[in-house]
Amino acid sequence: MTTPVVSIAYHSGYGHTAVLAEAVRAGAAEAGAEVHLIKVDEITDEQWETLDRSDAIVFGSPTYMGTASGAFHVFAEASSKRWFGQDWKDKLAAGFTNSGSKSGDKLHTLQFFQILAGQHGMHWVKLGLHPGWNNSEGSEHDLNRLGVFAGAAAQTNVDEGPDAVHKADIATAEHLGRRVTETARVLVRGRAAA
């Protein structure tokens, strides 16, 4: 059996998004993936090659001013070298983000990731969870407490550090890592059988 390779390409300005990246990593590793954390603002040639050989790439960034961070945008633009050769075509992609506000325009960041993945010819893996905390029996401790479908979304108060990332948001990011790995396993097995 082939082990899926999952890379998490992310930027974290103040550490909150790094907490989520680690949660995605933990979920993916628990599901049996070979996992690589790649800080896009420090990316090396070797890490670009790791992305090229990955079965899935999970994009992560804080949401700043309604979109991914400037550092992530620089990475996205640099990925155009891969676009020319369609090097990431038919890989899986997914995404996660954090902002200070409950909405914070996180959806726009996830849509930016989806468009980036689409330009590369990648297949988007959605969160696959019903929204939590949307009825009288729910609570802020539900998975997907912010009710986002496109990827894992988190909210952390702007006056608190990375240790304040909500436990339900961390668990949701872990779920995303497991889901990406399980989907990648199906893809890898299918390719081996073809």
mmCIF file of C-alpha atoms in Angstrom:
data_model
loop_
_atom_site.group_PDB
_atom_site.id
_atom_site.type_symbol
_atom_site.label_atom_id
_atom_site.label_comp_id
_atom_site.label_asym_id
_atom_site.label_seq_id
_atom_site.Cartn_x
_atom_site.Cartn_y
_atom_site.Cartn_z
ATOM 1 C CA MET A 1 0.000 0.000 0.000
ATOM 2 C CA THR A 2 1.284 3.438 -0.914
ATOM 3 C CA THR A 3 1.345 6.059 1.828
ATOM 4 C CA PRO A 4 -0.213 9.357 0.710
ATOM 5 C CA VAL A 5 2.070 12.385 0.860
ATOM 6 C CA VAL A 6 0.352 15.466 2.267
ATOM 7 C CA SER A 7 2.096 18.846 2.421
ATOM 8 C CA ILE A 8 0.807 21.833 4.338
ATOM 9 C CA ALA A 9 1.938 25.081 2.698
ATOM 10 C CA TYR A 10 1.130 27.887 5.104
ATOM 11 C CA HIS A 11 1.980 31.317 6.434
ATOM 12 C CA SER A 12 1.448 32.391 10.019
ATOM 13 C CA GLY A 13 1.968 36.000 10.987
ATOM 14 C CA TYR A 14 1.531 35.718 14.768
ATOM 15 C CA GLY A 15 1.407 31.974 15.413
ATOM 16 C CA HIS A 16 -2.352 31.347 15.320
ATOM 17 C CA THR A 17 -2.315 29.831 11.843
ATOM 18 C CA ALA A 18 0.725 27.732 12.796
ATOM 19 C CA VAL A 19 -1.427 26.123 15.512
ATOM 20 C CA LEU A 20 -3.962 25.181 12.832
ATOM 21 C CA ALA A 21 -1.215 23.916 10.494
ATOM 22 C CA GLU A 22 0.024 21.660 13.281
ATOM 23 C CA ALA A 23 -3.542 20.415 13.834
ATOM 24 C CA VAL A 24 -3.943 19.589 10.124
ATOM 25 C CA ARG A 25 -0.571 17.813 10.312
ATOM 26 C CA ALA A 26 -1.666 15.811 13.362
ATOM 27 C CA GLY A 27 -4.918 14.732 11.701
ATOM 28 C CA ALA A 28 -3.159 13.754 8.483
ATOM 29 C CA ALA A 29 -0.462 11.817 10.342
ATOM 30 C CA GLU A 30 -3.083 10.046 12.468
ATOM 31 C CA ALA A 31 -4.788 8.946 9.247
ATOM 32 C CA GLY A 32 -1.496 7.511 7.968
ATOM 33 C CA ALA A 33 -0.014 10.192 5.706
ATOM 34 C CA GLU A 34 3.591 11.189 5.250
ATOM 35 C CA VAL A 35 3.200 14.856 6.196
ATOM 36 C CA HIS A 36 5.365 17.923 5.541
ATOM 37 C CA LEU A 37 4.893 21.372 7.086
ATOM 38 C CA ILE A 38 6.171 24.103 4.768
ATOM 39 C CA LYS A 39 6.346 27.741 5.816
ATOM 40 C CA VAL A 40 5.806 29.550 2.533
ATOM 41 C CA ASP A 41 7.707 32.656 3.625
ATOM 42 C CA GLU A 42 10.818 30.498 4.169
ATOM 43 C CA ILE A 43 10.331 27.961 1.355
ATOM 44 C CA THR A 44 13.417 26.260 -0.080
ATOM 45 C CA ASP A 45 14.021 24.580 -3.438
ATOM 46 C CA GLU A 46 13.854 21.217 -1.672
ATOM 47 C CA GLN A 47 10.440 22.118 -0.230
ATOM 48 C CA TRP A 48 9.163 23.128 -3.684
ATOM 49 C CA GLU A 49 10.203 19.639 -4.808
ATOM 50 C CA THR A 50 8.326 18.160 -1.837
ATOM 51 C CA LEU A 51 5.195 19.988 -2.984
ATOM 52 C CA ASP A 52 5.759 18.633 -6.501
ATOM 53 C CA ARG A 53 5.802 15.025 -5.243
ATOM 54 C CA SER A 54 2.886 15.448 -2.831
ATOM 55 C CA ASP A 55 -0.470 13.834 -3.456
ATOM 56 C CA ALA A 56 -2.213 16.680 -1.641
ATOM 57 C CA ILE A 57 -1.332 20.269 -0.728
ATOM 58 C CA VAL A 58 -3.248 22.006 2.051
ATOM 59 C CA PHE A 59 -3.019 25.799 1.863
ATOM 60 C CA GLY A 60 -3.155 27.868 5.046
ATOM 61 C CA SER A 61 -2.989 31.544 5.867
ATOM 62 C CA PRO A 62 -4.427 34.065 8.265
ATOM 63 C CA THR A 63 -7.094 36.265 6.753
ATOM 64 C CA TYR A 64 -5.744 39.815 6.615
ATOM 65 C CA MET A 65 -7.812 42.608 5.092
ATOM 66 C CA GLY A 66 -10.248 40.103 3.613
ATOM 67 C CA THR A 67 -7.794 37.747 1.905
ATOM 68 C CA ALA A 68 -4.729 35.588 2.477
ATOM 69 C CA SER A 69 -1.628 37.279 3.829
ATOM 70 C CA GLY A 70 0.843 39.075 1.574
ATOM 71 C CA ALA A 71 3.409 36.346 2.228
ATOM 72 C CA PHE A 72 0.977 33.710 1.013
ATOM 73 C CA HIS A 73 0.192 35.774 -2.088
ATOM 74 C CA VAL A 74 3.935 35.893 -2.862
ATOM 75 C CA PHE A 75 4.035 32.089 -2.621
ATOM 76 C CA ALA A 76 0.945 31.779 -4.843
ATOM 77 C CA GLU A 77 2.537 33.994 -7.473
ATOM 78 C CA ALA A 78 5.783 32.010 -7.291
ATOM 79 C CA SER A 79 3.792 28.810 -7.876
ATOM 80 C CA SER A 80 3.153 30.034 -11.429
ATOM 81 C CA LYS A 81 6.364 28.237 -12.397
ATOM 82 C CA ARG A 82 4.510 25.012 -11.542
ATOM 83 C CA TRP A 83 1.421 26.237 -13.419
ATOM 84 C CA PHE A 84 3.331 26.507 -16.712
ATOM 85 C CA GLY A 85 4.210 22.824 -16.570
ATOM 86 C CA GLN A 86 0.932 21.791 -14.911
ATOM 87 C CA ASP A 87 3.121 20.157 -12.242
ATOM 88 C CA TRP A 88 0.305 20.104 -9.665
ATOM 89 C CA LYS A 89 -2.459 18.996 -12.025
ATOM 90 C CA ASP A 90 -4.761 16.370 -10.483
ATOM 91 C CA LYS A 91 -3.261 16.712 -7.009
ATOM 92 C CA LEU A 92 -5.688 17.284 -4.140
ATOM 93 C CA ALA A 93 -5.961 20.670 -2.457
ATOM 94 C CA ALA A 94 -7.664 21.967 0.677
ATOM 95 C CA GLY A 95 -7.379 25.030 2.892
ATOM 96 C CA PHE A 96 -7.663 26.602 6.320
ATOM 97 C CA THR A 97 -7.600 30.115 7.736
ATOM 98 C CA ASN A 98 -7.950 32.147 10.931
ATOM 99 C CA SER A 99 -9.191 35.666 11.567
ATOM 100 C CA GLY A 100 -9.991 37.883 14.540
ATOM 101 C CA SER A 101 -13.676 38.278 13.736
ATOM 102 C CA LYS A 102 -16.327 35.571 13.623
ATOM 103 C CA SER A 103 -16.762 36.171 9.884
ATOM 104 C CA GLY A 104 -13.675 38.202 9.110
ATOM 105 C CA ASP A 105 -14.134 37.442 5.411
ATOM 106 C CA LYS A 106 -12.507 34.037 5.900
ATOM 107 C CA LEU A 107 -14.626 32.674 3.070
ATOM 108 C CA HIS A 108 -12.793 34.976 0.652
ATOM 109 C CA THR A 109 -9.457 33.525 1.735
ATOM 110 C CA LEU A 110 -10.729 29.982 1.217
ATOM 111 C CA GLN A 111 -12.124 30.978 -2.187
ATOM 112 C CA PHE A 112 -8.719 32.445 -3.072
ATOM 113 C CA PHE A 113 -7.203 29.041 -2.236
ATOM 114 C CA GLN A 114 -9.866 27.283 -4.324
ATOM 115 C CA ILE A 115 -9.144 29.491 -7.328
ATOM 116 C CA LEU A 116 -5.398 28.938 -6.929
ATOM 117 C CA ALA A 117 -6.019 25.192 -6.836
ATOM 118 C CA GLY A 118 -8.323 25.450 -9.851
ATOM 119 C CA GLN A 119 -5.695 27.312 -11.837
ATOM 120 C CA HIS A 120 -3.285 24.487 -11.093
ATOM 121 C CA GLY A 121 -5.861 21.870 -12.158
ATOM 122 C CA MET A 122 -6.110 20.477 -8.631
ATOM 123 C CA HIS A 123 -9.145 18.808 -7.018
ATOM 124 C CA TRP A 124 -10.582 20.629 -3.974
ATOM 125 C CA VAL A 125 -11.359 18.652 -0.809
ATOM 126 C CA LYS A 126 -14.075 20.318 1.228
ATOM 127 C CA LEU A 127 -14.473 20.074 4.989
ATOM 128 C CA GLY A 128 -17.321 17.556 4.756
ATOM 129 C CA LEU A 129 -18.993 18.554 8.020
ATOM 130 C CA HIS A 130 -22.395 19.962 8.844
ATOM 131 C CA PRO A 131 -22.210 23.327 10.592
ATOM 132 C CA GLY A 132 -21.980 23.199 14.360
ATOM 133 C CA TRP A 133 -23.351 25.562 16.983
ATOM 134 C CA ASN A 134 -26.427 26.476 14.929
ATOM 135 C CA ASN A 135 -29.204 25.132 17.132
ATOM 136 C CA SER A 136 -30.306 25.288 20.749
ATOM 137 C CA GLU A 137 -28.549 22.011 21.560
ATOM 138 C CA GLY A 138 -25.253 23.060 19.952
ATOM 139 C CA SER A 139 -22.333 24.827 21.562
ATOM 140 C CA GLU A 140 -19.135 26.641 20.725
ATOM 141 C CA HIS A 141 -17.368 23.316 21.267
ATOM 142 C CA ASP A 142 -18.950 21.728 18.179
ATOM 143 C CA LEU A 143 -16.802 20.796 15.198
ATOM 144 C CA ASN A 144 -17.185 23.406 12.452
ATOM 145 C CA ARG A 145 -18.621 25.826 15.010
ATOM 146 C CA LEU A 146 -18.314 28.688 12.493
ATOM 147 C CA GLY A 147 -20.328 26.842 9.843
ATOM 148 C CA VAL A 148 -17.840 26.963 6.957
ATOM 149 C CA PHE A 149 -18.040 24.328 4.229
ATOM 150 C CA ALA A 150 -15.107 25.210 1.939
ATOM 151 C CA GLY A 151 -12.353 24.461 4.453
ATOM 152 C CA ALA A 152 -11.355 24.745 8.094
ATOM 153 C CA ALA A 153 -12.006 28.186 9.578
ATOM 154 C CA ALA A 154 -10.969 29.506 12.953
ATOM 155 C CA GLN A 155 -11.542 32.664 14.964
ATOM 156 C CA THR A 156 -9.169 33.938 17.615
ATOM 157 C CA ASN A 157 -9.550 37.197 19.508
ATOM 158 C CA VAL A 158 -7.098 39.792 18.242
ATOM 159 C CA ASP A 159 -5.784 40.522 21.740
ATOM 160 C CA GLU A 160 -4.927 36.888 22.491
ATOM 161 C CA GLY A 161 -1.973 34.754 21.475
ATOM 162 C CA PRO A 162 -1.720 31.407 19.690
ATOM 163 C CA ASP A 163 -2.564 29.501 22.879
ATOM 164 C CA ALA A 164 -6.090 30.963 22.625
ATOM 165 C CA VAL A 165 -6.956 29.297 19.303
ATOM 166 C CA HIS A 166 -10.316 27.682 20.056
ATOM 167 C CA LYS A 167 -10.143 23.952 20.788
ATOM 168 C CA ALA A 168 -13.108 23.277 18.471
ATOM 169 C CA ASP A 169 -11.283 25.064 15.641
ATOM 170 C CA ILE A 170 -8.187 22.962 16.305
ATOM 171 C CA ALA A 171 -10.321 19.791 16.237
ATOM 172 C CA THR A 172 -11.918 20.961 12.975
ATOM 173 C CA ALA A 173 -8.460 21.442 11.430
ATOM 174 C CA GLU A 174 -7.476 17.941 12.595
ATOM 175 C CA HIS A 175 -10.622 16.635 10.894
ATOM 176 C CA LEU A 176 -9.554 18.369 7.665
ATOM 177 C CA GLY A 177 -6.133 16.684 7.833
ATOM 178 C CA ARG A 178 -7.748 13.262 8.257
ATOM 179 C CA ARG A 179 -10.243 13.905 5.448
ATOM 180 C CA VAL A 180 -7.527 15.030 3.015
ATOM 181 C CA THR A 181 -5.460 11.943 3.846
ATOM 182 C CA GLU A 182 -8.405 9.567 3.428
ATOM 183 C CA THR A 183 -9.251 11.173 0.079
ATOM 184 C CA ALA A 184 -5.595 11.045 -0.997
ATOM 185 C CA ARG A 185 -5.441 7.355 -0.097
ATOM 186 C CA VAL A 186 -8.352 6.649 -2.449
ATOM 187 C CA LEU A 187 -6.622 8.674 -5.187
ATOM 188 C CA VAL A 188 -3.284 6.904 -4.716
ATOM 189 C CA ARG A 189 -4.909 3.447 -4.741
ATOM 190 C CA GLY A 190 -6.913 4.339 -7.833
ATOM 191 C CA ARG A 191 -3.810 5.494 -9.677
ATOM 192 C CA ALA A 192 -1.975 2.300 -8.678
ATOM 193 C CA ALA A 193 -4.854 0.190 -9.965
ATOM 194 C CA ALA A 194 -5.174 2.067 -13.283
#
